[in-house]
Tab-separated table of C-alpha atoms in Angstrom:
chain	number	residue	atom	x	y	z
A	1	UNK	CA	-8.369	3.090	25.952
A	2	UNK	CA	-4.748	4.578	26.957
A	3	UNK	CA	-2.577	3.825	29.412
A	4	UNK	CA	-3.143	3.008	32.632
A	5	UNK	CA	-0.360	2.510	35.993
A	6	UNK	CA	-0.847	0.788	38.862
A	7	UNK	CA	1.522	1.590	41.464
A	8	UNK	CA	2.353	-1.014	44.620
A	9	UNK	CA	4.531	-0.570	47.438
A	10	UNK	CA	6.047	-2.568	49.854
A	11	UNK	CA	6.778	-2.620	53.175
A	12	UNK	CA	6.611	-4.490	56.574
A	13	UNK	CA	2.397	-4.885	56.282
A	14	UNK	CA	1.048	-8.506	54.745
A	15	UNK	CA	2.264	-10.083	52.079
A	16	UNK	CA	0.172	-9.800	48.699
A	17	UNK	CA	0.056	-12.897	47.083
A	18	UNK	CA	-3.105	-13.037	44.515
A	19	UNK	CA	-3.772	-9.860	42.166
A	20	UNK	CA	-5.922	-10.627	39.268
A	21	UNK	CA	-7.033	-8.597	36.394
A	22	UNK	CA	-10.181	-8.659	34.020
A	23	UNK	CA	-8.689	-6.453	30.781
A	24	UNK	CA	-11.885	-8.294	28.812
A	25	UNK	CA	-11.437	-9.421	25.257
A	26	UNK	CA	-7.659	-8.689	23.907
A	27	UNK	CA	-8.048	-7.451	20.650
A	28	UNK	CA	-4.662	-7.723	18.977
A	29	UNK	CA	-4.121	-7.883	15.158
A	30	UNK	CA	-1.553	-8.816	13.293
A	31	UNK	CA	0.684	-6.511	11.320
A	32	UNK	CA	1.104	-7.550	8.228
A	33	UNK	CA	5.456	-7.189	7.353
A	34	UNK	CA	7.229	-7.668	4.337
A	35	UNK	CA	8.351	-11.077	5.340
A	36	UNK	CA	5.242	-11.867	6.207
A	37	UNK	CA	2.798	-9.514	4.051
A	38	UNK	CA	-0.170	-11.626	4.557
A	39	UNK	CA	-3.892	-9.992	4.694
A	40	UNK	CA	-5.439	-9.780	8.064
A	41	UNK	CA	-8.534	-9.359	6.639
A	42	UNK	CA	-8.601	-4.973	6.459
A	43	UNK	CA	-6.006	-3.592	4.395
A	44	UNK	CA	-6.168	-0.320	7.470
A	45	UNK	CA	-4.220	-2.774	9.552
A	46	UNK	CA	-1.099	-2.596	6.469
A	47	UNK	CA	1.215	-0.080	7.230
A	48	UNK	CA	2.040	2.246	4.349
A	49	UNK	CA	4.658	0.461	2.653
A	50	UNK	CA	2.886	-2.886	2.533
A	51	UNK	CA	-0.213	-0.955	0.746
A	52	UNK	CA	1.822	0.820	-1.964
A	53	UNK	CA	4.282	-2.090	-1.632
A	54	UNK	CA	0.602	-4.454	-2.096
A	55	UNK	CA	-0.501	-1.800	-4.865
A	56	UNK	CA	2.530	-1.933	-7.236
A	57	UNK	CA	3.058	-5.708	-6.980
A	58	UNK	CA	-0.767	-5.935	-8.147
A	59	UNK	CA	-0.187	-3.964	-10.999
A	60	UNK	CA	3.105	-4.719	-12.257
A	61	UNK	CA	4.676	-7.482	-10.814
A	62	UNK	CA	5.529	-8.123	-14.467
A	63	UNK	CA	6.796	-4.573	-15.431
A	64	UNK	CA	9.699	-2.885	-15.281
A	65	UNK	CA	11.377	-1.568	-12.026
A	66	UNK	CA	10.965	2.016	-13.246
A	67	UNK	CA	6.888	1.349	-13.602
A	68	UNK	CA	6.840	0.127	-10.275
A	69	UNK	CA	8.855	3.360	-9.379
A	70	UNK	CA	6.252	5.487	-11.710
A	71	UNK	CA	3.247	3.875	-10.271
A	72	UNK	CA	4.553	4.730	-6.394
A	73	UNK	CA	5.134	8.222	-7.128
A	74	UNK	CA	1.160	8.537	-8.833
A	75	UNK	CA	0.002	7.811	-5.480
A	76	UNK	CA	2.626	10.265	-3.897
A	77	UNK	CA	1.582	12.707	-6.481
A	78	UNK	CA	-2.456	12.153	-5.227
A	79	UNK	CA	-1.338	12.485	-1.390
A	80	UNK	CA	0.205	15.804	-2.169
A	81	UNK	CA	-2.925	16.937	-4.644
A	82	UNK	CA	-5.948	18.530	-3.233
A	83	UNK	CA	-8.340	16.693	-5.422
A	84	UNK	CA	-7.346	13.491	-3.413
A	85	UNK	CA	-7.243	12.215	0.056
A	86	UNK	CA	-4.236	13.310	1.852
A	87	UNK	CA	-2.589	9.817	3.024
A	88	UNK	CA	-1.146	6.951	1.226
A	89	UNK	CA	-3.817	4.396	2.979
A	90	UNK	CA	-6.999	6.774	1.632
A	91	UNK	CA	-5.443	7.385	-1.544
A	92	UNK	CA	-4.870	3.747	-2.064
A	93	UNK	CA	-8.759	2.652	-0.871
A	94	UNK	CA	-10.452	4.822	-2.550
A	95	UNK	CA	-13.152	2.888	-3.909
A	96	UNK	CA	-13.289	2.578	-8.076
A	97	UNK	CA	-9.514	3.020	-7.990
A	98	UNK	CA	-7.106	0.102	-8.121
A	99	UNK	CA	-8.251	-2.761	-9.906
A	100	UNK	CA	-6.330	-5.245	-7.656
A	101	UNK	CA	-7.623	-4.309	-4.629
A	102	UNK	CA	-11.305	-5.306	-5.888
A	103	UNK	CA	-12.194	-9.111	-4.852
A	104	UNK	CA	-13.035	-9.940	-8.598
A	105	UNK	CA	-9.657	-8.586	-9.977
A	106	UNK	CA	-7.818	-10.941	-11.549
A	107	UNK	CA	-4.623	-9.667	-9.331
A	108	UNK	CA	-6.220	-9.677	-6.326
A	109	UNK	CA	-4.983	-12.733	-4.420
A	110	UNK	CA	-1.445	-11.907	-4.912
A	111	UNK	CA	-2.492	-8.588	-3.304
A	112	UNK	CA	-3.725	-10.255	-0.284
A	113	UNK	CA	-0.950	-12.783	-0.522
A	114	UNK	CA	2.780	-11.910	-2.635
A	115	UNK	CA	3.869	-15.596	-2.066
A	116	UNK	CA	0.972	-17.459	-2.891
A	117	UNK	CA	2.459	-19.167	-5.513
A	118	UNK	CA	5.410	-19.967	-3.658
A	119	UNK	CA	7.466	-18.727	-6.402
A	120	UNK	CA	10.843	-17.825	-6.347
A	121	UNK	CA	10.375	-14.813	-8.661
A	122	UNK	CA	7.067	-13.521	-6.996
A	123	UNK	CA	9.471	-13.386	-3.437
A	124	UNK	CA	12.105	-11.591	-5.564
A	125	UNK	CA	9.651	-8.769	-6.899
A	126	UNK	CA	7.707	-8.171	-3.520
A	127	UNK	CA	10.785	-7.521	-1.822
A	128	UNK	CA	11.501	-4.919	-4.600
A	129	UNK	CA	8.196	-3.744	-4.300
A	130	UNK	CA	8.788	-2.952	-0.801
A	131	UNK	CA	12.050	-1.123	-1.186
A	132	UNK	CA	10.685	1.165	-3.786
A	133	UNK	CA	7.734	1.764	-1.315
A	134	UNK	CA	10.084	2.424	1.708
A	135	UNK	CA	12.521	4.273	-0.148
A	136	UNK	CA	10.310	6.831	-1.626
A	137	UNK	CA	8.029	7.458	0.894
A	138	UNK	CA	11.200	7.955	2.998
A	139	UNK	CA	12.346	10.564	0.246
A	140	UNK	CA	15.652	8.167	-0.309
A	141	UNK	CA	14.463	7.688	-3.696
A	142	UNK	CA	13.215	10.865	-5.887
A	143	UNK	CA	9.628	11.005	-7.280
A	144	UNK	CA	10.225	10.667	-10.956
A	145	UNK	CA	6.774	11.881	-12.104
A	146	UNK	CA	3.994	14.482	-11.643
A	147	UNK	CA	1.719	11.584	-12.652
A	148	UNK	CA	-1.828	10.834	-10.882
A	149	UNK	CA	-2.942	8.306	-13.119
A	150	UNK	CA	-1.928	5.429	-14.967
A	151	UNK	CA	-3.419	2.045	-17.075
A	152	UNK	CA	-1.940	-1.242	-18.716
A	153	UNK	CA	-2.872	-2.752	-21.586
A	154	UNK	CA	-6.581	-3.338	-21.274
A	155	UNK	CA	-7.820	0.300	-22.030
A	156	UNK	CA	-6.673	2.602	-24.722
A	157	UNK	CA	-5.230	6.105	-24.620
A	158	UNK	CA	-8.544	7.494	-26.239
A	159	UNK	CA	-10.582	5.979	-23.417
A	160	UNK	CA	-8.424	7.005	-20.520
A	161	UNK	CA	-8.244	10.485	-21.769
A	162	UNK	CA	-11.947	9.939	-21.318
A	163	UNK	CA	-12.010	8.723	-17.680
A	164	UNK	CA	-9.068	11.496	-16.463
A	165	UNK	CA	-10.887	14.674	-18.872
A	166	UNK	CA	-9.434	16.422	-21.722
A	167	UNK	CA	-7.369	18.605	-19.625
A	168	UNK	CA	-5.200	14.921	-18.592
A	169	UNK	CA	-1.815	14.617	-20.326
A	170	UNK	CA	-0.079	11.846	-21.591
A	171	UNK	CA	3.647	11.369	-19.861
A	172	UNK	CA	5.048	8.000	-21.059
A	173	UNK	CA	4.628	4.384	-21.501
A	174	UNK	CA	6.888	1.800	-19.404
A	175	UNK	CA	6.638	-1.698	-20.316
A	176	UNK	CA	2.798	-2.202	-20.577
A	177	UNK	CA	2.045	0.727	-18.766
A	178	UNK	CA	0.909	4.161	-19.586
A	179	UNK	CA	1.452	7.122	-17.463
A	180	UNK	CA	-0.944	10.679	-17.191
A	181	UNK	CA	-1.120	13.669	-15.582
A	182	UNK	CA	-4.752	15.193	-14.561
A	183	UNK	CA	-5.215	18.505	-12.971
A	184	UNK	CA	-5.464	18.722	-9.417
């Protein structure tokens, strides 16, 4: 791997007219865009903004703009937190973290693919997904929250407190969606 030069010069000797190069397999992937946010197959190959852009529009594509802002700044909140990983992409695929990033997740194929409906308003809230995910990992738009966790409607408050440990605190609840801080 790296670069490589290969320098010719010219001058009054023979003319070179064949120069052929073996560079073996090429082994290009796609890059998955926000026009074109399809999965390649390895969400590694997403750059940051499609995976947080990917995470929020799996988890509430149906929620408010501010939960979408709330849920982007969680992850934020883990990057910056020792008890996490310390980028966006490990934070993210940690295993046993974001429901719509496992295969039998209900959510999961419009994580792999935003417009696989074809819908006008599933277009409309990836490409607000993505400017919240630009925006604040840019720092254009302020983290809101000291969250690190959050849940929707399919687990209580008792049980969460649970999962996160009695030291977790409750924040707020947008839409369906309730917020938490846990100590890092």
């Amino acid at each position: 791997m790296g670069v490589h030069y290969i320098e010719l010069w010219a001058d009054r000797m023979p003319t070179l007219h064949v120069i052929s190069f073996d560079l073996g397999k090429a082994a290009f992937t796609r890059v998955p865009t926000v026009e074109d946010p399809r999965w390649t197959g390895k969400f590694e190959d997403d750059p940051e903004e499609i995976l947080l852009a990917r995470l929020m529009f799996g988890e509430a594509r149906n929620q408010p703009h501010e939960a979408m802002v709330w849920i982007a700044g969680s992850v934020l909140n883990r990057v910056k937190a020792r008890a996490w990983p310390n980028t966006i992409h490990e934070v993210i695929l940690q295993p046993h973290q974001y429901d719509p990033f496992k295969s039998s997740d209900r959510n999961y194929p419009y994580v792999i693919d935003p417009f696989k409906d074809h819908k006008e308003i599933d277009q409309k809230v990836w490409y607000e997904s993505y400017a919240i995910a630009r925006e604040i990992i840019s720092g254009k738009l302020h983290n809101p929250t000291e969250a690190t966790h959050f849940h929707g409607l399919g687990v209580s408050r008792e049980r969460f407190m649970k999962i996160i440990g009695p030291e977790g605190r409750f924040l707020r609840t947008i839409g369906d969606t309730s917020f938490y801080w846990a100590p890092h």
